[in-house]
Amino acid sequence: FLKKQDFKTPEFPIYFNATAKTEADPEKIKDIMCTQMTSSVYWTQIIGNIFEAGARRFVEPGPKGVLTRMNGQILSGKDDIESVSIPNMQKAQDLS
């Protein structure tokens, strides 16, 4: 199914669970997306790579905040980090 889809070059970096890296080539993205369906998730590495790329604010949409808590552990000891969970649209509007 994915191989038949028309993927475009991303306009901003996308980190993939199966590699913990970014990719811009649409054909390689298709391959990664197929692999991602059955591979391990490299969340610790993804968050570390995103932090190294300059991100300091991490936002998790969803009601439970599991990744927000994990991010706090992964980035423990780093300065100027904000990791927040937005459980609903009202909280999303409050983020600005």
Short mmCIF file of C-alpha atoms in Angstrom, two decimals, residues 1-3 5 8 11 14 24-25 33 39-40 44 47-49 51-52 59 63-65 68 78 86 88 95:
data_model
loop_
_atom_site.label_atom_id
_atom_site.label_comp_id
_atom_site.label_asym_id
_atom_site.label_seq_id
_atom_site.Cartn_x
_atom_site.Cartn_y
_atom_site.Cartn_z
CA PHE A 1 0.00 0.00 0.00
CA LEU A 2 2.71 2.50 1.01
CA LYS A 3 4.80 1.76 -2.07
CA GLN A 5 1.54 6.27 -2.43
CA LYS A 8 6.84 14.32 -1.37
CA GLU A 11 9.34 20.62 4.23
CA ILE A 14 10.89 14.19 10.27
CA ALA A 24 14.29 13.66 2.91
CA ASP A 25 14.29 11.26 -0.06
CA MET A 33 7.76 3.58 6.72
CA SER A 39 10.69 -2.58 13.90
CA SER A 40 11.73 -1.38 17.33
CA THR A 44 15.64 7.64 23.41
CA ILE A 47 14.77 12.59 21.47
CA GLY A 48 18.54 12.86 21.82
CA ASN A 49 18.91 13.60 18.09
CA PHE A 51 17.73 17.83 21.18
CA GLU A 52 21.12 17.87 19.42
CA VAL A 59 4.89 18.72 22.81
CA PRO A 63 -4.47 12.25 26.92
CA LYS A 64 -1.87 10.25 28.88
CA GLY A 65 1.49 12.05 28.67
CA THR A 68 6.25 13.56 28.01
CA LYS A 78 19.63 19.44 30.28
CA ILE A 86 -1.66 18.52 25.60
CA ASN A 88 -7.21 18.34 24.51
CA LEU A 95 0.42 26.74 24.47
#
